[in-house]
Coordinates of C-alpha atoms and ligand atoms in Angstrom, one line a residue:
X5 CA 100.2 84.6 79.2
X6 CA 99.8 82.7 82.5
X7 CA 100.9 79.4 81.0
X8 CA 103.8 78.0 82.8
X9 CA 103.1 79.8 86.1
X10 CA 102.8 77.9 89.3
X11 CA 100.0 78.4 91.8
X12 CA 99.3 77.0 95.3
X13 CA 95.7 76.9 96.5
X14 CA 94.9 76.0 100.1
X15 CA 91.7 74.0 101.1
X16 CA 91.2 72.9 97.5
X17 CA 89.6 69.5 98.0
X18 CA 86.1 70.8 97.4
X19 CA 83.9 73.9 97.2
X20 CA 85.4 77.2 96.3
X21 CA 89.1 76.1 96.5
X22 CA 88.4 73.3 94.0
X23 CA 86.6 75.7 91.6
X24 CA 89.5 78.2 91.8
X25 CA 92.0 75.3 91.1
X26 CA 90.1 74.2 88.1
X27 CA 89.9 77.7 86.6
X28 CA 93.6 78.4 87.2
X29 CA 94.5 75.1 85.6
X30 CA 92.3 76.0 82.6
X31 CA 94.5 79.1 82.1
X32 CA 97.5 76.8 81.7
X33 CA 98.8 77.3 85.3
X34 CA 100.3 74.4 87.1
X35 CA 98.3 74.1 90.4
X36 CA 99.6 72.7 93.7
X37 CA 96.3 71.5 95.1
X38 CA 96.4 71.3 98.9
X39 CA 94.0 70.0 101.5
X40 CA 94.3 68.4 105.0
X41 CA 94.8 65.0 103.3
X42 CA 96.5 64.1 100.0
X43 CA 93.5 61.9 99.2
X44 CA 91.2 64.9 99.5
X45 CA 93.3 66.9 97.1
X46 CA 93.5 64.1 94.6
X47 CA 89.9 64.4 93.6
X48 CA 90.6 68.0 92.4
X49 CA 93.7 66.9 90.6
X50 CA 91.8 64.2 88.8
X51 CA 89.2 66.8 87.7
X52 CA 92.0 69.1 86.5
X53 CA 93.7 66.3 84.6
X54 CA 90.4 65.3 83.0
X55 CA 90.1 68.8 81.6
X56 CA 93.7 68.7 80.2
X57 CA 95.4 70.6 82.9
X58 CA 98.4 69.9 85.2
X59 CA 98.4 69.7 89.0
X60 CA 99.8 68.0 92.0
X61 CA 98.0 66.9 95.2
X62 CA 99.7 67.7 98.4
X63 CA 98.7 67.4 102.1
X64 CA 98.9 70.7 103.8
X65 CA 97.4 71.7 107.2
X66 CA 97.8 75.5 107.2
X67 CA 97.9 75.5 111.0
X68 CA 101.1 73.6 111.0
X69 CA 103.8 76.1 110.3
X70 CA 106.7 73.6 109.8
X71 CA 104.5 71.7 107.3
X72 CA 103.8 75.0 105.5
X73 CA 107.5 76.0 105.5
X74 CA 108.6 72.6 104.2
X75 CA 106.1 72.7 101.3
X76 CA 107.1 76.1 100.1
X77 CA 110.8 75.0 100.1
X78 CA 109.8 71.9 98.1
X79 CA 107.9 74.0 95.6
X80 CA 111.0 76.1 95.0
X81 CA 113.2 73.0 94.6
X82 CA 110.8 71.1 92.4
X83 CA 109.3 73.9 90.2
X84 CA 111.7 76.8 90.7
X85 CA 108.9 79.3 91.1
X86 CA 105.7 80.2 92.8
X87 CA 103.7 82.9 91.1
X88 CA 100.3 82.7 92.7
X89 CA 99.0 81.9 96.3
X90 CA 95.3 81.6 97.0
X91 CA 94.6 81.5 100.8
X92 CA 91.3 79.7 100.7
X93 CA 91.3 77.1 103.5
X94 CA 88.7 78.0 106.1
X95 CA 86.5 76.5 108.8
X96 CA 83.5 77.5 111.0
X97 CA 82.8 76.6 114.6
X98 CA 79.6 78.5 115.1
X99 CA 77.9 79.3 118.4
X100 CA 76.7 82.2 120.5
X101 CA 79.6 84.1 122.1
X102 CA 78.4 83.4 125.6
X103 CA 78.8 79.7 125.0
X104 CA 81.8 79.8 122.7
X105 CA 84.7 77.7 124.0
X106 CA 88.3 79.0 123.8
X107 CA 89.1 76.1 121.5
X108 CA 86.3 77.1 119.1
X109 CA 87.8 80.6 118.9
X110 CA 91.4 79.4 118.6
X111 CA 90.9 76.8 115.9
X112 CA 88.9 79.2 113.6
X113 CA 91.5 82.0 114.1
X114 CA 94.4 79.6 113.6
X115 CA 93.0 78.1 110.4
X116 CA 91.4 81.1 108.7
X117 CA 93.7 84.0 109.8
X118 CA 97.0 82.6 111.1
X119 CA 97.1 79.9 108.4
X120 CA 96.8 82.6 105.7
X121 CA 99.5 84.6 107.4
X122 CA 102.0 81.7 107.5
X123 CA 101.4 80.8 103.8
X124 CA 101.6 84.5 102.8
X125 CA 104.9 84.9 104.8
X126 CA 106.5 81.9 103.1
X127 CA 105.2 82.8 99.6
X128 CA 106.4 86.4 99.9
X129 CA 110.0 85.1 100.4
X130 CA 109.9 83.4 97.1
X131 CA 107.9 86.1 95.3
X132 CA 110.2 88.9 96.6
X133 CA 113.2 87.2 95.0
X134 CA 111.3 86.8 91.7
X135 CA 110.0 90.3 91.9
X136 CA 106.6 89.0 90.9
X137 CA 103.6 87.6 92.7
X138 CA 99.9 87.5 93.1
X139 CA 98.2 86.7 96.4
X140 CA 94.4 86.4 97.0
X141 CA 93.0 85.9 100.4
X142 CA 89.5 84.5 100.6
X143 CA 87.6 86.5 103.2
X144 CA 83.8 86.8 103.6
X145 CA 81.0 89.3 103.5
X146 CA 80.4 88.6 107.2
X147 CA 83.9 89.9 107.9
X148 CA 82.5 93.3 107.0
X149 CA 78.9 92.8 108.3
X150 CA 79.3 90.6 111.4
X151 CA 77.0 87.7 111.9
X152 CA 75.3 86.4 115.1
X153 CA 76.8 83.1 116.2
X154 CA 80.0 83.7 114.2
X155 CA 82.1 86.0 116.3
X156 CA 85.2 83.8 115.8
X157 CA 84.7 83.4 112.0
X158 CA 83.8 87.1 111.4
X159 CA 86.9 88.1 113.5
X160 CA 89.1 85.8 111.4
X161 CA 87.7 87.1 108.1
X162 CA 87.9 90.8 109.2
X163 CA 91.5 90.1 110.2
X164 CA 92.2 89.0 106.7
X165 CA 91.3 92.5 105.4
X166 CA 94.1 94.0 107.7
X167 CA 96.5 91.3 106.6
X168 CA 95.7 91.9 103.0
X169 CA 96.2 95.7 103.2
X170 CA 99.4 95.5 105.2
X171 CA 101.0 92.9 103.0
X172 CA 99.9 94.9 99.9
X173 CA 101.8 97.9 101.2
X174 CA 104.9 95.9 102.2
X175 CA 105.2 94.0 99.0
X176 CA 104.1 96.5 96.4
X177 CA 107.5 97.7 95.4
X178 CA 108.5 94.0 94.6
X179 CA 105.7 93.9 92.1
X180 CA 103.6 91.6 94.3
X181 CA 99.9 92.3 94.6
X182 CA 97.8 91.2 97.6
X183 CA 94.0 91.4 97.4
X184 CA 91.0 89.8 99.1
X185 CA 87.9 88.4 97.7
X186 CA 84.8 88.6 100.0
X187 CA 82.2 86.1 98.9
X188 CA 78.6 86.4 100.0
X189 CA 76.8 83.2 100.6
X190 CA 77.9 80.5 98.2
X191 CA 76.5 77.0 97.5
X192 CA 79.1 74.7 99.2
X193 CA 79.4 72.1 102.0
X194 CA 79.9 75.1 104.4
X195 CA 76.4 76.6 103.6
X196 CA 74.7 73.2 103.1
X197 CA 74.3 73.0 106.9
X198 CA 72.0 76.1 106.9
X199 CA 68.5 75.2 108.1
X200 CA 65.7 75.8 105.5
X201 CA 64.2 78.7 107.5
X202 CA 67.6 80.4 107.8
X203 CA 68.1 79.9 104.1
X204 CA 64.8 81.6 103.3
X205 CA 65.6 84.6 105.5
X206 CA 69.1 84.8 103.9
X207 CA 67.7 85.0 100.4
X208 CA 65.5 87.9 101.4
X209 CA 68.7 89.9 102.1
X210 CA 70.4 89.1 98.8
X211 CA 69.2 91.5 96.1
X212 CA 70.0 88.9 93.4
X213 CA 67.7 86.4 95.4
X214 CA 70.1 83.5 95.0
X215 CA 73.2 82.1 96.6
X216 CA 76.4 82.5 94.6
X217 CA 78.1 79.6 92.8
X218 CA 81.7 78.5 93.4
X219 CA 82.4 79.7 89.8
X220 CA 81.3 83.2 90.6
X221 CA 84.1 83.4 93.2
X222 CA 86.7 81.6 91.0
X223 CA 86.2 84.1 88.1
X224 CA 86.9 87.0 90.5
X225 CA 90.1 85.2 91.7
X226 CA 91.2 84.6 88.1
X227 CA 90.9 88.3 87.4
X228 CA 93.0 89.3 90.4
X229 CA 95.8 86.9 89.7
X230 CA 96.0 87.9 86.0
X231 CA 98.9 90.1 84.7
X232 CA 96.2 92.6 83.7
X233 CA 95.3 93.2 87.3
X234 CA 98.9 94.2 88.1
X235 CA 98.0 97.7 89.3
X236 CA 95.3 96.5 91.7
X237 CA 96.5 95.8 95.3
X238 CA 95.2 96.0 98.8
X239 CA 91.6 95.8 97.6
X240 CA 88.6 93.8 98.6
X241 CA 86.5 92.5 95.7
X242 CA 83.0 91.5 96.9
X243 CA 81.2 88.7 95.2
X244 CA 77.9 88.8 97.0
X245 CA 74.9 89.4 94.7
X246 CA 74.5 92.9 96.0
X247 CA 74.4 91.9 99.7
X248 CA 76.0 94.9 101.3
X249 CA 75.5 96.3 104.8
Ligands
NAP4 P1 84.4 73.9 102.4 O1 83.6 73.4 101.3 O2 84.0 73.7 103.8 O3 85.9 73.6 102.2 C1 86.9 74.0 103.1 C2 88.3 73.6 102.6 O4 89.2 74.1 103.6 C3 88.4 72.1 102.4 O5 89.2 71.9 101.3 C4 89.2 71.7 103.7 O6 90.1 70.6 103.5 C5 90.1 73.0 103.9 N1 90.6 73.1 105.2 C6 90.0 73.0 106.4 N2 90.8 73.1 107.5 C7 92.1 73.2 106.9 C8 93.4 73.3 107.4 N3 93.6 73.3 108.7 N4 94.4 73.3 106.5 C9 94.2 73.2 105.2 N5 93.0 73.2 104.7 C10 91.9 73.1 105.5 O7 84.4 75.5 102.3 P2 84.0 76.6 101.1 O8 82.6 76.9 101.3 O9 84.5 76.1 99.8 O10 84.9 77.8 101.6 C11 86.2 78.1 101.1 C12 86.6 79.5 101.7 O11 85.7 80.5 101.3 C13 86.7 79.5 103.2 O12 87.8 80.3 103.6 C14 85.4 80.1 103.6 O13 85.5 80.7 104.8 C15 85.2 81.1 102.5 N6 83.8 81.6 102.3 C16 82.8 80.7 102.0 C17 81.5 81.1 101.8 C18 80.4 80.2 101.5 O14 79.3 80.6 101.5 N7 80.6 78.9 101.3 C19 81.3 82.5 101.9 C20 82.3 83.4 102.2 C21 83.6 82.9 102.4 P3 89.7 69.1 103.8 O15 88.7 68.7 102.8 O16 90.9 68.4 103.8 O17 89.0 69.2 105.2

């Protein structure tokens, strides 16, 4: 049913974005795999091709609005459609608030929140004309809970909930759904930097007593972008092993 659709995934060179791209491609969806360098995105495209799917690697820095605008125009001229957007690109610049530099705040908000807004704005222009669209914003459990040392990151991820809900209301009558997925702690490069002690403390707060896998998140995204999820919008789907506040 989704065969022939076109999806764009941001931050898809590795981790969660790569897993989402692979799952979408396995559904027969053509995936525009983006990362801050084309070379980075190519690894994911190679994995998609190896499993029999189709994809294109493109450089996209989500903080660069002219680059984003140009890419969405190119997608329309090359493929004639964009059915799915997954706003996954994200960074951390952790530190206690008292010591956090303006630049650490700005770069995290610019990438995680403003970058998602710019991509969503451009996607909504295409989807509105088509009267069909599926958008998923990758937020985080800490956007709901807060986390010491991550004021910038938590603010950006909490901001995505507001963006998701507002966009869902604006776009509902055009048959475009906008939802968020809020992963708990997932095994990726982002969490690989956690010190062993911090990791042990973390596991004690996860009822399932394990970190999540990238596939746990990708399956949730796959459900939300499916035609079967067409009456679900403005929601936050938590994928966190039971780790609630
Ligand atoms: P990751 O392994 O660190 O990968 C981050 C991705 O974002 C990379 O593909 C990176 O591209 C891309 N990226 C960074 N800055 C970018 C920019 N300015 N423009 C475009 N792409 C950019 O992260 P992850 O763990 O897979 O996380 C993916 C998403 O899930 C993030 O939004 C993260 O906040 C969220 N999340 C993760 C966890 C977790 O436990 N891992 C939990 C909750 C939420 P390059 O390779 O080109 O740098």
